[in-house]
C-alpha positions as a printed Julia matrix, in Angstrom:
167×3 Matrix{Float64}:
  94.72  128.5   144.37
  93.16  131.88  143.72
  89.44  132.39  143.0
  89.63  136.05  142.0
  92.51  138.29  141.1
  92.67  142.03  140.64
  96.06  142.99  139.37
  97.1   146.53  140.35
  97.76  149.12  137.66
 101.46  148.92  138.52
 101.61  145.49  136.78
 102.85  145.95  133.22
 103.52  142.34  132.23
 101.81  138.99  132.78
 104.15  136.17  131.85
 103.79  132.9   130.0
 101.54  130.42  131.86
 101.17  132.79  134.81
  97.86  131.17  135.85
  98.25  127.9   133.92
  95.93  125.12  135.18
  94.71  127.17  138.15
  91.48  125.24  138.57
  89.98  127.57  141.21
  90.42  130.92  139.42
  87.02  132.37  138.45
  87.47  136.1   137.73
  90.33  138.3   136.54
  90.51  142.05  136.03
  93.56  143.17  134.09
  95.34  146.38  135.0
  95.13  149.27  132.57
  98.9   149.49  132.25
  99.54  145.85  131.41
 101.03  146.08  127.96
 103.19  142.95  127.84
 106.72  144.26  127.83
 105.84  147.51  126.12
 104.36  145.88  123.02
 100.66  145.81  123.99
 100.77  142.02  124.01
  99.77  139.45  126.56
 101.89  136.33  126.5
 100.57  132.9   125.55
  98.92  130.18  127.61
  98.24  132.59  130.47
  94.85  131.07  131.4
  95.13  127.71  129.69
  93.47  124.99  131.73
  91.71  127.36  134.15
  88.61  125.19  134.34
  86.67  127.49  136.7
  87.45  130.75  134.88
  84.23  132.52  133.93
  84.99  136.18  133.27
  88.0   138.21  132.18
  88.01  141.92  131.5
  90.68  142.94  129.01
  91.35  146.69  129.08
  91.1   149.04  126.12
  94.59  149.62  124.75
  95.42  145.92  124.46
  96.57  145.21  120.91
  96.91  141.43  120.88
  95.62  138.32  122.59
  98.43  135.78  122.36
  98.4   132.17  121.16
  96.55  129.65  123.35
  95.68  132.41  125.8
  92.39  130.97  127.12
  92.61  127.47  125.62
  90.93  124.74  127.66
  89.45  127.23  130.12
  85.83  127.58  131.19
  85.5   131.2   130.15
  81.86  131.97  129.41
  82.02  135.72  128.88
  84.64  138.02  127.45
  84.6   141.53  126.1
  87.36  142.05  123.54
  88.17  145.76  123.31
  88.18  147.55  119.96
  91.93  148.15  120.34
  92.64  144.44  119.73
  93.85  143.85  116.18
  95.3   140.35  116.53
  94.1   137.19  118.25
  96.59  134.31  118.33
  96.34  130.69  117.29
  93.85  128.63  119.31
  93.42  131.48  121.83
  89.89  130.28  122.66
  90.14  126.63  121.59
  88.12  124.18  123.67
  86.43  126.89  125.74
  83.35  124.73  126.08
  81.25  127.3   127.97
  81.77  130.24  125.61
  78.4   130.91  123.94
  78.96  134.11  121.99
  81.7   136.5   121.06
  82.15  139.69  119.07
  85.35  140.16  117.09
  86.56  143.8   116.97
  86.6   145.64  113.66
  90.41  145.91  113.56
  90.92  142.13  113.46
  91.64  141.16  109.84
  92.32  137.45  110.37
  90.72  134.7   112.43
  93.71  132.56  113.4
  93.9   128.83  112.89
  91.95  126.79  115.45
  90.88  130.01  117.18
  87.5   128.63  118.32
  88.07  124.94  117.6
  86.15  122.74  120.01
  83.98  125.53  121.45
  80.94  123.27  121.73
  78.61  125.87  123.26
  79.44  128.68  120.8
  76.17  129.67  119.14
  76.8   133.2   117.95
  79.82  135.01  116.64
  79.85  138.48  115.19
  82.45  139.09  112.48
  82.98  142.64  111.29
  83.62  144.12  107.86
  87.38  144.32  107.3
  87.96  140.66  108.2
  89.89  139.07  105.32
  90.96  135.6   106.42
  89.42  132.74  108.36
  92.19  130.3   109.24
  92.24  126.53  109.0
  90.17  124.76  111.65
  89.06  128.16  113.02
  85.56  126.93  113.94
  86.11  123.17  113.79
  83.86  121.16  116.13
  81.7   124.15  117.1
  78.68  121.89  117.23
  76.25  124.52  118.57
  77.12  127.15  115.96
  73.85  127.72  114.12
  74.56  130.76  111.99
  77.5   132.84  110.91
  77.57  135.71  108.46
  80.82  136.18  106.61
  81.5   139.84  105.8
  81.95  140.76  102.14
  85.58  141.6   102.93
  86.49  137.89  103.51
  88.72  136.62  100.69
  90.15  133.42  102.18
  88.56  130.59  104.16
  91.07  128.0   105.37
  91.05  124.22  105.31
  88.29  122.69  107.42
  87.43  126.09  108.87
  83.88  124.9   109.66
  84.53  121.16  109.84
  82.07  119.13  111.92
  79.81  122.12  112.66
  76.69  120.0   112.48
  74.12  122.8   112.96
  75.37  125.03  110.15
């Protein structure tokens, strides 16, 4: 098992479940040229179950974070570049060490179950331009104390903030 990985800039694609359940992996730096098969997309479940993962740097130019990308990992810090316009279903679900996150201005929808079960999440910054918060998006975020919905939000899904006991 790897503890740290630095992918060279020659890597252009990271496949489905490439690091799935790697319990020793702590740090990953993505290459600048990794565009996911020419579509600026990283494939799903790449870091799911990486219970030691703390930090990932996603390069500017990335357009999408795929479904379940970091689900059930121990990620505590992530910088999402402004180039990201889409974050997939449950991409950060059950990341129980994630305490805060800033959503880039180009993201118009918070996907279903995106942060569901993120028990340590206290602060999230949502930007103007966001229109939709999906069902179960923040379900069971028991440490979430405050969230400001931008005026641009027009739809809040079913149980989006269910069981958020500190709100």
